[in-house]
CSV table of C-alpha atoms in Angstrom, one decimal:
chain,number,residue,atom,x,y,z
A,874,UNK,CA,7.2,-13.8,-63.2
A,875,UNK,CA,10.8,-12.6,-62.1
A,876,UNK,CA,9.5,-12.8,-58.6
A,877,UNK,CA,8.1,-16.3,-58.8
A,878,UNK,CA,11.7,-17.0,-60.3
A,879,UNK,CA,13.5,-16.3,-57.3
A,880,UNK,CA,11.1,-17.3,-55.1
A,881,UNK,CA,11.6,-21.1,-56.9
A,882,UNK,CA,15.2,-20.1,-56.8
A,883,UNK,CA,15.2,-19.4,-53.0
A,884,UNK,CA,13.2,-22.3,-52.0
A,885,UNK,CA,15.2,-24.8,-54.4
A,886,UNK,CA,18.8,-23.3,-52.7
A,887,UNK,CA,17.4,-23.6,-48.9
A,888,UNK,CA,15.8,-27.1,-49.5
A,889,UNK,CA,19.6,-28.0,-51.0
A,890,UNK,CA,21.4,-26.7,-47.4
A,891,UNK,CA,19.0,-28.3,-45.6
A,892,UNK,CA,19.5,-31.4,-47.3
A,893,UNK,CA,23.4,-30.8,-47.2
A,894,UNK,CA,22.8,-30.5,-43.3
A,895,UNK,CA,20.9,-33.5,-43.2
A,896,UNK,CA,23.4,-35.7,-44.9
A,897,UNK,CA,26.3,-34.2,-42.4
A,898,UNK,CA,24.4,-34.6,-39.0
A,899,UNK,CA,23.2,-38.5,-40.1
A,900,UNK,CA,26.9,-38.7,-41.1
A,901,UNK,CA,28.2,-37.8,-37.3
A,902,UNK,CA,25.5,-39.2,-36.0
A,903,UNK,CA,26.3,-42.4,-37.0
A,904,UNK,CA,30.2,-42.2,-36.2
A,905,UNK,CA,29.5,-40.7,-32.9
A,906,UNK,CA,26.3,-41.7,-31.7
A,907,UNK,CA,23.4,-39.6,-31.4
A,908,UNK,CA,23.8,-38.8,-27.5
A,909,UNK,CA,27.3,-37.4,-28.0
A,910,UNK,CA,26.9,-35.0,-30.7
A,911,UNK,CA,25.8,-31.0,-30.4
A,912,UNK,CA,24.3,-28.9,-32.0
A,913,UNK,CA,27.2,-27.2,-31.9
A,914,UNK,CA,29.2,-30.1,-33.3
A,915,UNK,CA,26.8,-30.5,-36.2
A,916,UNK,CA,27.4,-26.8,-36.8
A,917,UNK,CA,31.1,-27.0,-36.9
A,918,UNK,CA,30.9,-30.2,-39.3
A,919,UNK,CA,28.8,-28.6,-41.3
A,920,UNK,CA,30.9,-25.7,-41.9
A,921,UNK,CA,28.2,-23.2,-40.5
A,922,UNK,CA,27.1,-21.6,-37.2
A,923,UNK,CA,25.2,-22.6,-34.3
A,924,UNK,CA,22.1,-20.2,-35.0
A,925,UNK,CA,22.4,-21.0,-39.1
A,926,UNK,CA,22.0,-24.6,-38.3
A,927,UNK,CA,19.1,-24.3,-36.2
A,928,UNK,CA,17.1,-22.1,-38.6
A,929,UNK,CA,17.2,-25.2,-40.6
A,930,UNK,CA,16.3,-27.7,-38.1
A,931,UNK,CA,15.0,-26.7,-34.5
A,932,UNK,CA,16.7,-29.6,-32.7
A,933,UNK,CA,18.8,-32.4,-33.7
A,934,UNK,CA,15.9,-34.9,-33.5
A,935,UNK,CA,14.9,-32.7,-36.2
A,936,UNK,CA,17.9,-32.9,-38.9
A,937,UNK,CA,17.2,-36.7,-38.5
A,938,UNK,CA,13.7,-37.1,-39.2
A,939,UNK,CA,12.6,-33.8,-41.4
A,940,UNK,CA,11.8,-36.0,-44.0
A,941,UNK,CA,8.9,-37.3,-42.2
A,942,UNK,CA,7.4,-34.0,-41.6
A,943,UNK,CA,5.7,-34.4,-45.3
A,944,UNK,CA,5.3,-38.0,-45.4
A,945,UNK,CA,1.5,-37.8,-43.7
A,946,UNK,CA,0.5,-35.5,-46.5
A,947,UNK,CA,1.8,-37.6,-49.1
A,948,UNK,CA,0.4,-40.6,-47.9
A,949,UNK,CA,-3.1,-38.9,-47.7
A,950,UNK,CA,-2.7,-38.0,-51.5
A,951,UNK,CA,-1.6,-40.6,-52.2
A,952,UNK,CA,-4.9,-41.9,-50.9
A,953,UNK,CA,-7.4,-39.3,-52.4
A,954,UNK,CA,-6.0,-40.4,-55.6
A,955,UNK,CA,-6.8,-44.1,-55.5
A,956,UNK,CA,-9.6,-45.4,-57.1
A,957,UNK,CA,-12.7,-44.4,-56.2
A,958,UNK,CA,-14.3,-48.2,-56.2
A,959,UNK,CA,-11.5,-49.6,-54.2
A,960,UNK,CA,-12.0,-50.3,-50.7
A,961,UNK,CA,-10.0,-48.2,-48.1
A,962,UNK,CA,-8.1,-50.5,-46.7
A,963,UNK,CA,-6.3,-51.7,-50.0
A,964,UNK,CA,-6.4,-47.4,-50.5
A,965,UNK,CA,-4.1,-47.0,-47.6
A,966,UNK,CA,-2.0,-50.0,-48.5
A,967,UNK,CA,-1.3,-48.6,-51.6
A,968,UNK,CA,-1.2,-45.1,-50.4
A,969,UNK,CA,1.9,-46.4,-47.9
A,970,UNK,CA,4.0,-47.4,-51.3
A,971,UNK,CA,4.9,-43.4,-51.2
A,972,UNK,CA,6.5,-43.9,-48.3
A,973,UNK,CA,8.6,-47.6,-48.9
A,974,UNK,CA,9.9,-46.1,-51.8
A,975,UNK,CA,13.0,-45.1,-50.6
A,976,UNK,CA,13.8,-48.0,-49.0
A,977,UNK,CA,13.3,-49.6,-52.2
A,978,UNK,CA,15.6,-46.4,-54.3
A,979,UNK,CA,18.5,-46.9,-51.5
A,980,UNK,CA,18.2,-49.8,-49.3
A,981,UNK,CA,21.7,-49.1,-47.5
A,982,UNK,CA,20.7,-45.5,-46.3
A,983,UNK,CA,17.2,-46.3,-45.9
A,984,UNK,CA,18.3,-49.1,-43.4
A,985,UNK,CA,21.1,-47.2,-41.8
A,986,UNK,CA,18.5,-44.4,-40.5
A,987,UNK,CA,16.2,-47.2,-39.5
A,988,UNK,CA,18.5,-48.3,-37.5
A,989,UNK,CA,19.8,-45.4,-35.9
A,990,UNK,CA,16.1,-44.2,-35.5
A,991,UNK,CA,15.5,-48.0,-33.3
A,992,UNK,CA,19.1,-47.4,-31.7
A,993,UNK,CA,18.4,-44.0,-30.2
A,994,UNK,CA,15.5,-43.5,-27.9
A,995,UNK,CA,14.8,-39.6,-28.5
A,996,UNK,CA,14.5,-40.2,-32.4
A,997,UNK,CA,12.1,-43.7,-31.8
A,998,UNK,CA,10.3,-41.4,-29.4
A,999,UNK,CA,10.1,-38.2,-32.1
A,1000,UNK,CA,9.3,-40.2,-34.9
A,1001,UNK,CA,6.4,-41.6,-33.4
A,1002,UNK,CA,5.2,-38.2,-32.0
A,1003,UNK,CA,5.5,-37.3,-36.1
A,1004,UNK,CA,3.8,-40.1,-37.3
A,1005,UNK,CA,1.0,-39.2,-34.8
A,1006,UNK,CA,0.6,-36.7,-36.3
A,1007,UNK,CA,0.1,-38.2,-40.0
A,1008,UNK,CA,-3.4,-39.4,-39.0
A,1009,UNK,CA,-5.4,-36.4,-39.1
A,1010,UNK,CA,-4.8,-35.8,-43.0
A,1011,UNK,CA,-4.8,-39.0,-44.1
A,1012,UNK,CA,-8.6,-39.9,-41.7
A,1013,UNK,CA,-9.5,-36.7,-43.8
A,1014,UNK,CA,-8.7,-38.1,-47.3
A,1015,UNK,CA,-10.3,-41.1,-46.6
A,1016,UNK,CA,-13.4,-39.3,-45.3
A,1017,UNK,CA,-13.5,-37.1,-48.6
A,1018,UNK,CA,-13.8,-40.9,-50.3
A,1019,UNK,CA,-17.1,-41.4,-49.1
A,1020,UNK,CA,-18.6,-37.8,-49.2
A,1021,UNK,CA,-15.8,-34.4,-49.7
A,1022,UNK,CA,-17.7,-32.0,-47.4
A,1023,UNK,CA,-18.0,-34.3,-44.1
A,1024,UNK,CA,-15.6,-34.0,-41.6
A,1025,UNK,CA,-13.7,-37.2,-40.2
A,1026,UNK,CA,-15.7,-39.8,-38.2
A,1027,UNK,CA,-14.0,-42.2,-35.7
A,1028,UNK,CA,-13.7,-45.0,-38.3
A,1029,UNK,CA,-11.3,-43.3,-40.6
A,1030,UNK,CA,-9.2,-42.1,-38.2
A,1031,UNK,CA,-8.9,-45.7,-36.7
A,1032,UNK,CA,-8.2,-47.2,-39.9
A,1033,UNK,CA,-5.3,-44.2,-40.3
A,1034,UNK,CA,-4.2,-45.2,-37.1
A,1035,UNK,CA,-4.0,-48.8,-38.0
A,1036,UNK,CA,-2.2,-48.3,-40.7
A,1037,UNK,CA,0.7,-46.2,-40.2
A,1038,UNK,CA,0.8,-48.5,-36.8
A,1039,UNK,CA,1.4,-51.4,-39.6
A,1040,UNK,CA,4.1,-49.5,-41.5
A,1041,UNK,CA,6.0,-49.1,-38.7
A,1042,UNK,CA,6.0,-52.7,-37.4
A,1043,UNK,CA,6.9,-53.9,-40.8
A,1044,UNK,CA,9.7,-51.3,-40.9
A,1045,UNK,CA,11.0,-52.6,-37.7
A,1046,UNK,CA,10.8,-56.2,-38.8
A,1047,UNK,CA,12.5,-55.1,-42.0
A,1048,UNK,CA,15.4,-53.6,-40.0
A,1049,UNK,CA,15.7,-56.5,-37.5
A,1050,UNK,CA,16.0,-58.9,-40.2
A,1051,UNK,CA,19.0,-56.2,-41.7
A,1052,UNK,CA,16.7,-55.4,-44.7
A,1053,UNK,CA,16.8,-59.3,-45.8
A,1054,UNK,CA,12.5,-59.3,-45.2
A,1055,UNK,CA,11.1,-57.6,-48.4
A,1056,UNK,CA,9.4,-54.3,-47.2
A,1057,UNK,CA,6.5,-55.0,-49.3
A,1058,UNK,CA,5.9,-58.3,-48.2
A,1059,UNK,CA,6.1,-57.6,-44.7
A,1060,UNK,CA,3.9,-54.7,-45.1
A,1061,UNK,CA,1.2,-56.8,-47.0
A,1062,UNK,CA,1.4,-59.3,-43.9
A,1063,UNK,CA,0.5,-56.7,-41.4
A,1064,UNK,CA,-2.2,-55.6,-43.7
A,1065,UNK,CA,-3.8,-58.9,-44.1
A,1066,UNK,CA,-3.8,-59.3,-40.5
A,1067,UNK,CA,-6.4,-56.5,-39.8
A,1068,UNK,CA,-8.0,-57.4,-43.4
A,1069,UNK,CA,-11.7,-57.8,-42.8
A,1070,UNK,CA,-12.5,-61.5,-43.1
C-alpha cells in the first residue's frame, strides 16, 4: 500500500511539472513566436535545465501538443462506451465531445493554442502526425462494437479517419471565425456531411 502511495505521489508531482512546463513554453511561445524560442530558452524560463526540460518533453513541438498524446485513447473509450444500439457514426460524434470539452471549459486558451498550432507550420505538421495516429485505437473500439475478438477491418478505420479528419476542419473553422462558430455546431455540420443518406 505505502508503495502504491508514492507511486500516486510521484506520478501526481511529475504530471504537475510537466504541466507547469507546458503552461511556461505556450506562454513564450506566444510572446516570442514559436521559431525563435530554444529549448534552452524554455529551460531558462522555466527555471530548470536544458536536460530536466527535455525529460519532460523530447522537443518543443512536444511541450505544445502533449495533451494530444491521450486524446486518441479517450476518444476510443469514449466510443466503447456508447450505446451498443447506436450507430457508429453518431458513436464517434459523440465520442469526439471528450475532446471539445476544453474548448468549451476555457474558450480563450483553447483558441489561443489553436491558433498558434494553425500559425506555426512544425506544430500544424506534429499535430497531424499525432492525430494520425489516434486512428488505430479508436478503428479498434469500433470494431469491438460489432464483435470484441475481431481485429479491425478497412471500414472502421475509414470511418476513424473520417472523423478525426472532421474534428479538425471544424476546429479550424472555429479558429478562423475567432471562436465566434460554436464548436459543436460546426462539428455536427461536418458530420452530417458524410452522414449516410
Amino acid at each position: 500500500m505505502t508503495g502504491a502511495v508514492r507511486t500516486s505521489t510521484r506520478d501526481i508531482a511529475r504530471a504537475a511539472i510537466r504541466s507547469e512546463l507546458a503552461h511556461v513554453a505556450f506562454d513564450l511561445f506566444r510572446r516570442e513566436g514559436f521559431e525563435k524560442v530554444t529549448v534552452n530558452d524554455l529551460a531558462a524560463a522555466a527555471g530548470v535545465s536544458r536536460s530536466t526540460f527535455l525529460r519532460y518533453f523530447g522537443s518543443k513541438e512536444d511541450a505544445v501538443l502533449s495533451a494530444v498524446d491521450a486524446q486518441g485513447e479517450q476518444i476510443a473509450d469514449a466510443v466503447r462506451a456508447r450505446p451498443a444500439d447506436e450507430d457508429d457514426w453518431t458513436a464517434l460524434r459523440r465520442a469526439l465531445d471528450t475532446v471539445i470539452r476544453p474548448h468549451r471549459q476555457d474558450t480563450d486558451g483553447a483558441l489561443a493554442m489553436s491558433q498558434l498550432i494553425m500559425q506555426t507550420p512544425a506544430l500544424c505538421a506534429r499535430s497531424q502526425e499525432k492525430q494520425n495516429g489516434w486512428r488505430p485505437a479508436i478503428a479498434q473500439a469500433l470494431a469491438e462494437r460489432d464483435d470484441p475478438a475481431r481485429p479491425p477491418a478497412l471500414g472502421p478505420l475509414v470511418r476513424a479517419a473520417a472523423a478525426v479528419d472532421c474534428l479538425n476542419i471544424a476546429v479550424n473553422h472555429w479558429t478562423a471565425s475567432d471562436g465566434r462558430c460554436d464548436l459543436d455546431d460546426l462539428l455536427d455540420e461536418a458530420f452530417a456531411a458524410l452522414a449516410p443518406r
